[in-house]
Structures are given as structure tokens and as C-alpha cells.
Tab-separated table of C-alpha atoms in Angstrom:
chain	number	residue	atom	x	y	z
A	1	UNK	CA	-6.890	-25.874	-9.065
A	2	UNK	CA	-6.766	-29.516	-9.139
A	3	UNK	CA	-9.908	-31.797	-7.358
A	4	UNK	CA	-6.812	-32.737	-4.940
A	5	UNK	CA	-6.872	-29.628	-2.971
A	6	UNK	CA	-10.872	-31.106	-1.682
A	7	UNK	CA	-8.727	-33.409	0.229
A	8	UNK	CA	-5.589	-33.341	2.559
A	9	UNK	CA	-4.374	-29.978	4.756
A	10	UNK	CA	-6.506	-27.614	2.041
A	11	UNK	CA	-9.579	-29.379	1.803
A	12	UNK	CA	-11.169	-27.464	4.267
A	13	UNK	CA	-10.407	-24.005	3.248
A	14	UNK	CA	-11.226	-24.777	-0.324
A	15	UNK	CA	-14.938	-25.595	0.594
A	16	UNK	CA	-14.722	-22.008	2.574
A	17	UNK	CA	-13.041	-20.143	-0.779
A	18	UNK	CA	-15.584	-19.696	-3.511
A	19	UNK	CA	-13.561	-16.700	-5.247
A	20	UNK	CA	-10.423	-18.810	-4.905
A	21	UNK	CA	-12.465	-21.336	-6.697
A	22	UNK	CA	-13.831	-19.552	-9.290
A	23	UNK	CA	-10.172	-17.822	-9.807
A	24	UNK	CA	-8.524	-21.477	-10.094
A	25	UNK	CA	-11.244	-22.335	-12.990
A	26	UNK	CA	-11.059	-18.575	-14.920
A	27	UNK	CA	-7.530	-18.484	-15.154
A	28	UNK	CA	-6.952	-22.463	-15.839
A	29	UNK	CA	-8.046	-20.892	-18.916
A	30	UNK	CA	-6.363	-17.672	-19.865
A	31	UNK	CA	-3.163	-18.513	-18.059
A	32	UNK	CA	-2.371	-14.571	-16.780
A	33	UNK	CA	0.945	-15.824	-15.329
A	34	UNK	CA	1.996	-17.981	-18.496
A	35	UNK	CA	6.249	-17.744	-18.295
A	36	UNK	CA	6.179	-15.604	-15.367
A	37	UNK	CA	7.814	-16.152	-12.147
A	38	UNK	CA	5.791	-15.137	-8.603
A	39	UNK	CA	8.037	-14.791	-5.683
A	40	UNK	CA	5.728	-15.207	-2.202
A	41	UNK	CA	6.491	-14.604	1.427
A	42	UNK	CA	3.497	-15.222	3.574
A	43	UNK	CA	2.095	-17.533	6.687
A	44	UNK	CA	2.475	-21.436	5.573
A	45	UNK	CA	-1.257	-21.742	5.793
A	46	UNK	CA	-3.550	-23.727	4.342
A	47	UNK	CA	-5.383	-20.449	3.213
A	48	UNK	CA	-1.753	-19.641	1.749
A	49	UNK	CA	-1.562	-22.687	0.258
A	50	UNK	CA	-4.745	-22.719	-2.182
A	51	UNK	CA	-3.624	-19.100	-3.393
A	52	UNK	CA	-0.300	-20.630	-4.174
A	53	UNK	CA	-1.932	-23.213	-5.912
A	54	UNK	CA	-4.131	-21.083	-7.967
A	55	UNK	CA	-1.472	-18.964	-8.795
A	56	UNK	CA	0.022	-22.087	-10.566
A	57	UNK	CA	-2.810	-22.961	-12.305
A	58	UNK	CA	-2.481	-19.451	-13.755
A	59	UNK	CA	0.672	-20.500	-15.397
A	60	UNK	CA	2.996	-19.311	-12.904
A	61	UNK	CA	5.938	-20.662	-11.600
A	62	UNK	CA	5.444	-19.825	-7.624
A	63	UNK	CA	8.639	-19.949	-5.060
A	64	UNK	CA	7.628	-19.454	-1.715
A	65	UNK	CA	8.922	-18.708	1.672
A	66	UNK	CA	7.184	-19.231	4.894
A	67	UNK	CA	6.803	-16.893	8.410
A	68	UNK	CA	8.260	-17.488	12.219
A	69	UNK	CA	5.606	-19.538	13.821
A	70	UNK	CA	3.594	-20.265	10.910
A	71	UNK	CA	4.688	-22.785	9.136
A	72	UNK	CA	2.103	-25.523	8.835
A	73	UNK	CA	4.194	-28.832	7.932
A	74	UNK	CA	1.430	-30.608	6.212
A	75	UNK	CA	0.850	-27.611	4.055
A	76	UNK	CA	4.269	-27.504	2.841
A	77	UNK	CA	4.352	-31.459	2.120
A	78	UNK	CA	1.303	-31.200	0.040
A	79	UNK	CA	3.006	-27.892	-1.835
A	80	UNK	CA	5.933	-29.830	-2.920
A	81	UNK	CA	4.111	-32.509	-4.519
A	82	UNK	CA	2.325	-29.744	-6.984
A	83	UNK	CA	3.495	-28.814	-10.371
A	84	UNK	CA	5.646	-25.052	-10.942
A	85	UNK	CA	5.438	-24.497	-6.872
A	86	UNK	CA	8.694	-24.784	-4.631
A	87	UNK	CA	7.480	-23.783	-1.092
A	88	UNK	CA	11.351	-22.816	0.998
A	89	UNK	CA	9.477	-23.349	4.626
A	90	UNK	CA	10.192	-25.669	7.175
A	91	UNK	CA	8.321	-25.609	10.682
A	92	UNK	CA	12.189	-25.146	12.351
A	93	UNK	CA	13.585	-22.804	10.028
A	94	UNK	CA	15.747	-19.957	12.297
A	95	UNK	CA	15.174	-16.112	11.352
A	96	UNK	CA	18.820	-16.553	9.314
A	97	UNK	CA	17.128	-19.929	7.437
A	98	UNK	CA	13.771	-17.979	6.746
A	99	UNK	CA	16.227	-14.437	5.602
A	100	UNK	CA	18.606	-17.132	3.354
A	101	UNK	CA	15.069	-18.762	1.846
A	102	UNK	CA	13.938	-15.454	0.858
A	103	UNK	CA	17.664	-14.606	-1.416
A	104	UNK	CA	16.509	-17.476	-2.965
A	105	UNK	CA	13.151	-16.590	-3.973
A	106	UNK	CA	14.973	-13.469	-5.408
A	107	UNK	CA	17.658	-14.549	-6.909
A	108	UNK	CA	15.189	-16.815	-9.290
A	109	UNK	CA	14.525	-13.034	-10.572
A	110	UNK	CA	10.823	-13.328	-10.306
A	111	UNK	CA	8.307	-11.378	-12.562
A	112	UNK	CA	5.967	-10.259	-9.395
A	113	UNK	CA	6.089	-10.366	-5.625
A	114	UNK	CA	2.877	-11.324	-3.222
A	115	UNK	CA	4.492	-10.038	-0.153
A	116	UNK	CA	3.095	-10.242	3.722
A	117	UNK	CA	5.049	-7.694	5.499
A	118	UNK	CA	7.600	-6.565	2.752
A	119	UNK	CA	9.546	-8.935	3.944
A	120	UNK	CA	10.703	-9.583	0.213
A	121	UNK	CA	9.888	-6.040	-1.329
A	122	UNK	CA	12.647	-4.773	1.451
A	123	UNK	CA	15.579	-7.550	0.870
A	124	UNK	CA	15.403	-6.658	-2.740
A	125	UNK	CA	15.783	-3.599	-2.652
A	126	UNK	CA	18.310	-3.714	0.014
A	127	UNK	CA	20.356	-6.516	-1.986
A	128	UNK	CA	19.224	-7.155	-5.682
A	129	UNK	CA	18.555	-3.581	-6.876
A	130	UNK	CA	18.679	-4.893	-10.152
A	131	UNK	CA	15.843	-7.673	-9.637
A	132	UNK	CA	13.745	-4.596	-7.947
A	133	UNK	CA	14.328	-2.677	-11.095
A	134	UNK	CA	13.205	-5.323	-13.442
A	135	UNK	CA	9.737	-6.479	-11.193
A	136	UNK	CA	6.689	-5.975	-12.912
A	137	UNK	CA	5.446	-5.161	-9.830
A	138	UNK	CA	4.164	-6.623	-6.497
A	139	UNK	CA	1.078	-6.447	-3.939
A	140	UNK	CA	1.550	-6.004	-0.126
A	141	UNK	CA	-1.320	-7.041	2.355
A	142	UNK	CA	-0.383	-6.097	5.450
A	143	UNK	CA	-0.885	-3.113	7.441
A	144	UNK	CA	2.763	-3.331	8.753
A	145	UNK	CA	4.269	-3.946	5.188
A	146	UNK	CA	2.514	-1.314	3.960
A	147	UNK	CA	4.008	0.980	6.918
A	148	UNK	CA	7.275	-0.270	5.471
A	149	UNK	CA	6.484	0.626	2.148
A	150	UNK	CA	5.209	3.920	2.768
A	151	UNK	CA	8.528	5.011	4.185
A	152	UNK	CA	10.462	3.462	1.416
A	153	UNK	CA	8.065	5.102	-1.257
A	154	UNK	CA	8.442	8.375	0.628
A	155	UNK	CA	12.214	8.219	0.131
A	156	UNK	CA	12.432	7.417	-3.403
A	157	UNK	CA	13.436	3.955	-2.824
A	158	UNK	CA	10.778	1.746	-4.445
A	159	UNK	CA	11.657	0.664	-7.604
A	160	UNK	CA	8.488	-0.771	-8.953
A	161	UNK	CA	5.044	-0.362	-8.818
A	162	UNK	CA	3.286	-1.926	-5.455
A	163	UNK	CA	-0.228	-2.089	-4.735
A	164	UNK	CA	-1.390	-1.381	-1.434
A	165	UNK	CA	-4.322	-4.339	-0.808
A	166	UNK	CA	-3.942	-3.922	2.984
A	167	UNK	CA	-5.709	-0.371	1.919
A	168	UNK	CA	-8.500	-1.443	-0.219
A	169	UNK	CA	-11.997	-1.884	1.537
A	170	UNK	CA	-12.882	-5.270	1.299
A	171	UNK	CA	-9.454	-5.518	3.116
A	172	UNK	CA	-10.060	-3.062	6.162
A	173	UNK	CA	-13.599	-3.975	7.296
A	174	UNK	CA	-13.566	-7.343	6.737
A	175	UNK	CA	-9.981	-9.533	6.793
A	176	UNK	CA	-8.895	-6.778	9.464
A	177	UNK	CA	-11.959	-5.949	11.189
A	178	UNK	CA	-13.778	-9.129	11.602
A	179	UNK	CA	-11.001	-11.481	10.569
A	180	UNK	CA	-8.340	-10.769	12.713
A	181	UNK	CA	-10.399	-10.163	15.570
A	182	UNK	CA	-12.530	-13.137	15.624
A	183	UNK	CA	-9.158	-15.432	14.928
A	184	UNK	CA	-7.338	-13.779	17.777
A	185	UNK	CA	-9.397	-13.560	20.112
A	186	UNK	CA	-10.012	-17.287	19.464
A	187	UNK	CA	-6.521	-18.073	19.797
A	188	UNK	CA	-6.485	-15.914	23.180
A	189	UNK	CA	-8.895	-17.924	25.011
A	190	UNK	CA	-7.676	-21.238	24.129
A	191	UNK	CA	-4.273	-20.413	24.662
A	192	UNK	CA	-5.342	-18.758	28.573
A	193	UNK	CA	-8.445	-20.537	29.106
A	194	UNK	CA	-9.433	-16.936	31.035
A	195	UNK	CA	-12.860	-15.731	30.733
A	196	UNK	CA	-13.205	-12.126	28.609
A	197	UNK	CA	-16.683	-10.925	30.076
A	198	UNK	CA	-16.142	-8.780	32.859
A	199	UNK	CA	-12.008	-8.267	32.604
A	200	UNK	CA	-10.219	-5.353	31.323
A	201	UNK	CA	-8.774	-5.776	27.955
A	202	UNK	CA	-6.238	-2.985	27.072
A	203	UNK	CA	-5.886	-2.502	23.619
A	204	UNK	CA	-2.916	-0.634	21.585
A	205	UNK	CA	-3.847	0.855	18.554
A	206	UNK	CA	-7.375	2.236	16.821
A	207	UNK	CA	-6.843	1.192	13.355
A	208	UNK	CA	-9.146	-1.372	11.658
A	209	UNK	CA	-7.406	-4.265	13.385
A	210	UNK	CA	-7.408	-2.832	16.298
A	211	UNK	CA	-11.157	-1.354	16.194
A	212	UNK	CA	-12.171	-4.982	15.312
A	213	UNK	CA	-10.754	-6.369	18.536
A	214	UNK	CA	-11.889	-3.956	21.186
A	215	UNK	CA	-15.259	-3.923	19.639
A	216	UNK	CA	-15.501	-7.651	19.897
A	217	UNK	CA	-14.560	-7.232	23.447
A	218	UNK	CA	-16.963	-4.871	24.300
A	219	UNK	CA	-19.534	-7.515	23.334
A	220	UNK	CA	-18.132	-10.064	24.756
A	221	UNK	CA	-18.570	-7.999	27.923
A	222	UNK	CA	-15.065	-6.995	28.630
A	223	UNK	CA	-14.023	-3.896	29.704
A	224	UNK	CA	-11.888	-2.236	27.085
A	225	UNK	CA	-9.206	1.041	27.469
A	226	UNK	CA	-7.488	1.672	23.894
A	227	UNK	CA	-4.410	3.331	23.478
A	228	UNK	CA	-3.000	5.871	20.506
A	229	UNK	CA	-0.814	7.921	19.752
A	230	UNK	CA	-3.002	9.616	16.876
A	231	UNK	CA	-5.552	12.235	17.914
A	232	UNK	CA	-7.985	11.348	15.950
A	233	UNK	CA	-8.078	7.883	15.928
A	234	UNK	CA	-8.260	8.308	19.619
A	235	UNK	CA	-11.353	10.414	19.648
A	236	UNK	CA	-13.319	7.884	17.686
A	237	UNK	CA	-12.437	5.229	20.389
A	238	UNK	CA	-13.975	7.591	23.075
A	239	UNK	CA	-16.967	7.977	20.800
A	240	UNK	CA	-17.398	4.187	20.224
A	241	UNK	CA	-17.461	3.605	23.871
A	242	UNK	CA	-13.942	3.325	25.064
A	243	UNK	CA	-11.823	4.523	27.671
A	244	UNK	CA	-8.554	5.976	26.080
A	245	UNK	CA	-5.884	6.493	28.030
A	246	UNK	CA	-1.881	6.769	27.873
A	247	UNK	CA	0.171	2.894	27.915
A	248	UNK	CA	1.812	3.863	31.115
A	249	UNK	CA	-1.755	4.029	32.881
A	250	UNK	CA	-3.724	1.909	30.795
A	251	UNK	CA	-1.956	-1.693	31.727
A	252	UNK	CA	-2.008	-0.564	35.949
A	253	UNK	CA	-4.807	-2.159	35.535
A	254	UNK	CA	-4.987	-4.387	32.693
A	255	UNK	CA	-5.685	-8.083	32.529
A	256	UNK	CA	-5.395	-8.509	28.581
A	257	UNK	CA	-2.886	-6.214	26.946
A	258	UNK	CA	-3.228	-6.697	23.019
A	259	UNK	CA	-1.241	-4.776	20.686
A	260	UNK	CA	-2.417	-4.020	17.099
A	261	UNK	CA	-0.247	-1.422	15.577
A	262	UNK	CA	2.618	-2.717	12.979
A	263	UNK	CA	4.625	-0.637	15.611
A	264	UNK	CA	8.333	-1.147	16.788
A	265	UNK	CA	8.060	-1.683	20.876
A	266	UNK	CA	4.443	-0.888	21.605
A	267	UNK	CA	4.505	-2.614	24.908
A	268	UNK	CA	8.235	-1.705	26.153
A	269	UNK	CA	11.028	-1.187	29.047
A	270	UNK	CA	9.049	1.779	30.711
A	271	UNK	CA	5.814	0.332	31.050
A	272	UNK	CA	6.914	-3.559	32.851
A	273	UNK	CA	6.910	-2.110	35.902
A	274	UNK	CA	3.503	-0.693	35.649
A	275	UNK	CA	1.658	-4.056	34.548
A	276	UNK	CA	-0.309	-5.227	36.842
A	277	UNK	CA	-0.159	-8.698	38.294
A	278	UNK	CA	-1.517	-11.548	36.402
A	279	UNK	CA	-1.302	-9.342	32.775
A	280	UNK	CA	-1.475	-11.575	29.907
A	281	UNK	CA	0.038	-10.044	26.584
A	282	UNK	CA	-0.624	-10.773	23.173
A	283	UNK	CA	0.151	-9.106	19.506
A	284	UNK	CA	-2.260	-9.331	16.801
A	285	UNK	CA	-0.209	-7.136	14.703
A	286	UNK	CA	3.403	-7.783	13.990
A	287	UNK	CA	5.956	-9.633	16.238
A	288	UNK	CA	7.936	-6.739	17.016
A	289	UNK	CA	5.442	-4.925	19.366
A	290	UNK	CA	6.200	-6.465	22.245
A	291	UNK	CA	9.557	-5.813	23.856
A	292	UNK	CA	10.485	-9.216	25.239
A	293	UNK	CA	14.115	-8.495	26.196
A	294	UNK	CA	12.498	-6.074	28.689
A	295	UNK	CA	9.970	-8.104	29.696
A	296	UNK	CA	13.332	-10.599	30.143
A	297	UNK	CA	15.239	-8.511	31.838
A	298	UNK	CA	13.148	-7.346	34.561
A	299	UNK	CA	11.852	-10.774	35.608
A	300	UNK	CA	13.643	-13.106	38.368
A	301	UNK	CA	12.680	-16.007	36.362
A	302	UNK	CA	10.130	-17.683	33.590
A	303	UNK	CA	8.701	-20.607	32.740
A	304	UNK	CA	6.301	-22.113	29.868
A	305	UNK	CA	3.343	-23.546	32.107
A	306	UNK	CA	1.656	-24.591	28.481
A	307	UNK	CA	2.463	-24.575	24.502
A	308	UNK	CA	2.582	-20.782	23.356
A	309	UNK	CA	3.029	-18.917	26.910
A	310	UNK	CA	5.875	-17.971	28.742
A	311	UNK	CA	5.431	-16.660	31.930
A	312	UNK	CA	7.826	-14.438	33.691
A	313	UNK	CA	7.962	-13.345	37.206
A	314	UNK	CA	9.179	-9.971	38.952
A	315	UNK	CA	11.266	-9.087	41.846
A	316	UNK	CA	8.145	-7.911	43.583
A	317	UNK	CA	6.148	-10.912	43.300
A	318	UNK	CA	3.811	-10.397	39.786
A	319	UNK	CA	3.888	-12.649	37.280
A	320	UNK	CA	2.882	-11.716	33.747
A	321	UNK	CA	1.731	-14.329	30.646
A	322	UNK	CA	3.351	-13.442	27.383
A	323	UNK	CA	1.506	-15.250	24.145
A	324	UNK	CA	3.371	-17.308	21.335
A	325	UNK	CA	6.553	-15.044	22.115
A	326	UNK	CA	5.592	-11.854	21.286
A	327	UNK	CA	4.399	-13.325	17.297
A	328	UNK	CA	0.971	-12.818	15.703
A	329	UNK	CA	-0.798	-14.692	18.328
A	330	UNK	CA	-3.730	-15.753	15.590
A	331	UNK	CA	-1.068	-17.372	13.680
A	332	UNK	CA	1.331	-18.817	15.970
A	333	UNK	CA	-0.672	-20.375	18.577
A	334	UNK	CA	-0.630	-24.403	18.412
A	335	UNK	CA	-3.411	-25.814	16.292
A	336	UNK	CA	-4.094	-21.067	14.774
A	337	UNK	CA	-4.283	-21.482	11.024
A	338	UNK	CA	-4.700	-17.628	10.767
A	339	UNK	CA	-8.002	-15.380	9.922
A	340	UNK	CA	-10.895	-17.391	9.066
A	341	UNK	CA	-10.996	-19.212	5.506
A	342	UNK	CA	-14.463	-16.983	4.362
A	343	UNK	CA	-12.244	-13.667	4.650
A	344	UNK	CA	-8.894	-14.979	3.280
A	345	UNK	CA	-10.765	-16.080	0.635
A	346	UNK	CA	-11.670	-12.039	-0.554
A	347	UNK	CA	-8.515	-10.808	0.416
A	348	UNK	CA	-6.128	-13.410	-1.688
A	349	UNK	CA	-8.710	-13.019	-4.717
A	350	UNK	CA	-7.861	-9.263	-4.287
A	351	UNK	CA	-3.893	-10.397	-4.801
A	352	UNK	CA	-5.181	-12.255	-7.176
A	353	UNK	CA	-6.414	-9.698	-9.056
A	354	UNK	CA	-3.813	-7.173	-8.610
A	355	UNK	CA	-1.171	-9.249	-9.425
A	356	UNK	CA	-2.725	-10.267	-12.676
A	357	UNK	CA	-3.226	-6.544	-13.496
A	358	UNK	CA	0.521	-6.091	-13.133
A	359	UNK	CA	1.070	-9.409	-15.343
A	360	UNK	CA	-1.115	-7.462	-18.267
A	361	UNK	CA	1.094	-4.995	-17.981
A	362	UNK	CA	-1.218	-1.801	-16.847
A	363	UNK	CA	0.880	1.194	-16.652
A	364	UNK	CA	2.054	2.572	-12.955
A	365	UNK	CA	4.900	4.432	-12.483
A	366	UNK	CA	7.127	2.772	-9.433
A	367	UNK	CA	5.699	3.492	-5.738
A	368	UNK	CA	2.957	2.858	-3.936
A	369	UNK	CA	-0.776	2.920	-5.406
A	370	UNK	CA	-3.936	2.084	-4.463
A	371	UNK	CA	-5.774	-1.252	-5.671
A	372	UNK	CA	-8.252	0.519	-8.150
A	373	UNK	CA	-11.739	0.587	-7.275
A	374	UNK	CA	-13.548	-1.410	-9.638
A	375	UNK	CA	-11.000	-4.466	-8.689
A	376	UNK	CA	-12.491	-4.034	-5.169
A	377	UNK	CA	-15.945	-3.873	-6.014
A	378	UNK	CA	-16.210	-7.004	-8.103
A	379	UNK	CA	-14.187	-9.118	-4.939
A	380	UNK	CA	-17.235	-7.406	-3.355
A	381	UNK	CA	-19.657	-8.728	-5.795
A	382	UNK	CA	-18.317	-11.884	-6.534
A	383	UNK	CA	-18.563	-12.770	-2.661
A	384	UNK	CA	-22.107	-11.696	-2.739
A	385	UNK	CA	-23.245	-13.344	-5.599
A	386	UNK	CA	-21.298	-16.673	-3.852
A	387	UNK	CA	-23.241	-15.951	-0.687
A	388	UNK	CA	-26.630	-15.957	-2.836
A	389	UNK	CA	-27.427	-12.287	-1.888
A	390	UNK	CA	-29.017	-9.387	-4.151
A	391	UNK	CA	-28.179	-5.956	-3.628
A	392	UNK	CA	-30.143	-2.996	-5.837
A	393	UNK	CA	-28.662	-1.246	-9.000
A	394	UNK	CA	-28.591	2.367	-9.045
A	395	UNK	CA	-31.387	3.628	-11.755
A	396	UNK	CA	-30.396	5.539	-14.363
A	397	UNK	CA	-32.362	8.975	-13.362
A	398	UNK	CA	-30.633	8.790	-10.027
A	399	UNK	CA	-27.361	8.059	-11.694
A	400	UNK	CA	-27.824	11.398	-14.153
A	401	UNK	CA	-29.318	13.212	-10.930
A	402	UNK	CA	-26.293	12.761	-8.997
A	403	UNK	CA	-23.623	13.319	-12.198
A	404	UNK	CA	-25.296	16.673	-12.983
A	405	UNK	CA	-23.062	19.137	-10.803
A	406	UNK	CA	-25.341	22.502	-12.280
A	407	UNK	CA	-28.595	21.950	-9.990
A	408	UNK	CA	-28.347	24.767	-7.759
A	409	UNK	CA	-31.629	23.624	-5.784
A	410	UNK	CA	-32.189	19.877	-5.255
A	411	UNK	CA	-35.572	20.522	-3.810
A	412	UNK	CA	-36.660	22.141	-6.753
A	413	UNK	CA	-35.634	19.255	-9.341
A	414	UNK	CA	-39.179	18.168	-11.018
């Protein structure tokens, strides 16, 4: 990583990146990526930007495409004045432009794939089944790519060996969790200037994402109702403190309706007419929750009383606030550069890592696998040990005690 990323559109995030840091110096060295080509869809961030950057400095020769609404123009500027990195983003580019930019990632044949969404894992398999054959293999971090990916590798259809990141720990409790939440939330309140404490936030979906954001809520003193369709996750919202309740009922009432599923049409034709008046809507997990044709369709008229709302008004006199169009409202709102630097930082060092496994050549067969656990555990450490905090080791009689399956009486273990 070169001393010019402490200036410009990445200087910032660099300060907040330690592992990125310390990955930019290690492999400056070994070169993982030496004559291999690394094919990237993700946000234009600057947070994107430094792992494209230490991907180079690996050896790599990176080709990268951007995502609707989150295309930073500064960061792609700065990207095409480094060495082995061709960023294909532009701030305008149409869903056709951003589709076309990703055929020609692929048809550069790269070695590996860092994918956000599987929005290159799917095309290539869809259109260059021979580049998907020949991958070394790829990483996916999102909970919506992996959804993707999940029904592909249930089908037979992968053709190389993917490793689910969005799955790993240091992913789930802390990008998605704390992350996500605290970005979108953020982007939420500047984009509405509403006050949280006190409304009711409706929130769609229990997963980690989701859990993050009604949590943060409830301590912001809003008033939160989740919604699921899974039994369980809904029970552990009513144990946290929730109200859980069906879609159709849940937004009667709502003033914040936040989706955070990955899911086709979360928020959709049958439940417009049961939003209450003054609803504003936001996704925080994919921008295909929200059914805006509906939301289109039923309303007399709409307008855009500031950047990233649209507001649309009914027949019977309510008027509803939609956020950044239905996108990822953290990353689409004017000014939103994503999840905070600290927790991008552990989840692209996690890429990082996986992708460099792949690059050595460690032996999967092709589908979907779990990042292994000691790669997650020493992101974990490494962030500690940045932070400047201890943790114990585990002593060596406790280690035996708890290896030694034949004690049939703990309590009696001199």
C-alpha cells in the first residue's frame, strides 16, 4: 500500500484500517497474487478502495466494477491512477452499463472473484461457464449473495469453490450487527431529520443485520415490532424484547419500516394500503426488498422534497417517504460511505485472507464452504492486538481437561 493512500478520498479509512495496513506491508512481500487476475464487484467506497489497493500490492492485477448508488467518483479517480487496478465504475452508470462492466471483468478470465452480492459469481456462471470452471475460487460477503449462492450450490451449479465470509463470526456480530446498524441508522436520520426515541420502528427480518438494527432502536428509545417468516428467529425477537407481528399488521402503525432480509419484495403490493400515514421506508439489506412499482402504482402522485427521498401520496390522503429508492440506504444516501471504516477493516482482511488461501491453492471441492476457523480467529486477534487489548490463553491442564472425553464424573477429577 503506497504512503499515497494517507492522503486524498482513502486517507481517512486507512488511519481507521490497521489489518488492511498490516496486510498491504505482509504481502508487499510475499506477493500471494503474483500473475493472478482478481475480478471485484463491490460498493465504490473508499473502504473498497484500500482493499483494492492492497490486493495490488499483493501482486494482483484487480478489475473492478462498482454498485447502483455507490459509486464514489473521487474513489474511482484515485483507482485509476494506481498500478495493475482498472476500476469499470462511473457515478451514472445505468443497471445495463454496470451488467456490460461486469462481462468485462470476466471476460479478462480472472484467477479469483471478491464478490458483494454474487453479482459476478452469477453472470459467470450464467454466461462464461468456461471462466467459472477455470476460477480458483472466489469469496462472497454478503448475506444476500450468499442466499444466491446457496441456491446455486444446492442445484449443482457452482463450479468452483466459494467461501462464505458473510458466515464467519467476525462477520455476523460485528460488520452486520454493529456495522450496518450504526451506518444506517445514521443515514436514516440525516436523510429524515425525524427523531427515533419514542416512534415505532418496524423492522423486517431477525437475522444479524436485522437484530443489530432493532436493538439499536430499542436504545435509542424507539418502539420496535420485527417481522419473520422463520419461527425461530421470531421467538428470539419476542425474547429480546420485541413485539413480533405479521407485515400486514405491523406497518398499521409504523413510522419507520426497515427491511433487512436479502429478500425479493419484503415490503410489497398487499401491504401499501395498510401503511400508515407519514411511513418512512428504508432497506438496509438489498435493493430489491422494497416493491416500488407498487408503492408507484397506488399513489396519485410523488415528489423528491430532498436528495435520497421520494415521497408518494395516496388516493386517500397519506403520504409515505421512500429512502434512496428502495437501495441500501447506508450506502446510497448523499454524503453514506457504507459501514464504518473500524469494521470494514476485519471483514475485507477476512477476503483478504480467503482469497489468498484460494491463491495457495488449498484443496476444496466446488460449492460453498465455510471460511475455516483459525482464518477467523487471527482477524479476531489481529484486531485486538491493534486495539492494544489482552485476552487470557487457555492453560494447558484445562486444555487436556476438556480434550479428555473418558471422565465420567467432572466433580470427582483431583
Amino acid at each position: 500500500m503506497s504512503n499515497a493512500t494517507d492522503w486524498g478520498p482513502l486517507g481517512a479509512v486507512r488511519k481507521q484500517s490497521p489489518l488492511l495496513r498490516a496486510a498491504a506491508d505482509r504481502y508487499r512481500e510475499t506477493t500471494p497474487f503474483e500473475n493472478l487476475t482478481v475480478g471485484v464487484s463491490a460498493p465504490m467506497t473508499p473502504h473498497t478502495g484500500l482493499f483494492l489497493d492492497v490486493l495490488a500490492t499483493g501482486g494482483a492485477k484487480v478489475l473492478a466494477t462498482g454498485e447502483a448508488g455507490s459509486t464514489h467518483a473521487a474513489v474511482v479517480e484515485w483507482l485509476q491512477e494506481r498500478p495493475r487496478i482498472t476500476p469499470l465504475a462511473a457515478t451514472e452508470h445505468s443497471r445495463h452499463e454496470r451488467r456490460d462492466a461486469r462481462r468485462e471483468v470476466l471476460a479478462a478470465e480472472p484467477d479469483l472473484i471478491a464478490d458483494d452480492g454474487a453479482n459476478l459469481l452469477s453472470l459467470v456462471h450464467d454466461e462464461f461457464p468456461d471462466v467459472a470452471e477455470g476460477l480458483r475460487g472466489a469469496c462472497e460477503q454478503t448475506t444476500g449473495g450468499i442466499t444466491r449462492l446457496q441456491a446455486m450450490d444446492n442445484q449443482d451449479v457452482l463450479a468452483c469453490p466459494v467461501y462464505d465470509v458473510n458466515g464467519t463470526p467476525m462477520k455476523q456480530h460485528f460488520d452486520n450487527v454493529h456495522g450496518t446498524a450504526e451506518s444506517s441508522l445514521s443515514a436514516i436520520t440525516s436523510l429524515t431529520d425525524t427523531l427515533l426515541a419514542g416512534s415505532v420502528a418496524v423492522v423486517a427480518g431477525y437475522g444479524h443485520c436485522g437484530r443489530g438494527i432493532a436493538r439499536k432502536l430499542r436504545a435509542l428509545g424507539a418502539r420496535t415490532v420485527v417481522t419473520e417468516v422463520d419461527p425461530r428467529k421470531a421467538l428470539e425477537a419476542l425474547a429480546d424484547g420485541h413485539d413480533v407481528r405479521p407485515m400486514a399488521e405491523a406497518v398499521t402503525e409504523a413510522e419507520f419500516v426497515i427491511t433487512a432480509t436479502g429478500r425479493y419484495q419484503v415490503l410489497r403490493d398487499e401491504h401499501v394500503d395498510a401503511l400508515a400515514d407519514g411511513t418512512v421506508i428504508a432497506s438496509i439489506g438489498s435493493a430489491v426488498e422494497v416493491d416500488r412499482e407498487a408503492l408507484a402504482s397506488h399513489a396519485t402522485d410523488s415528489d423528491q422534497p430532498r436528495p435520497g427521498t421520494t415521497r408518494y401520496r395516496f388516493p386517500d390522503g397519506r403520504e409515505v417517504t421512500l429512502l434512496t429508492d428502495g437501495k441500501v440506504v447506508n450506502l446510497t444516501a448523499p454524503n453514506s460511505t457504507g459501514n464504518p471504516g473500524e469494521v470494514m477493516d476485519t471483514t475485507f482482511a477476512m477476503m483478504i485472507r480467503g482469497l489468498v488461501a484460494l491463491a495457495d491453492g488449498v484443496s476444496l471441492e466446488p460449492g460453498l464452504h465455510p471460511v475455516p476457523d483459525d482464518l477467523d480467529r487471527a482477524v479476531a486477534h489481529e484486531k485486538l492486538a491493534a486495539m492494544a487489548v489482552e485476552i487470557d490463553d487457555i492453560p494447558d491442564k484445562q486444555r487436556a481437561f476438556h480434550s479428555e472425553w473418558a471422565f465420567h464424573d467432572s466433580s470427582a477429577v483431583e
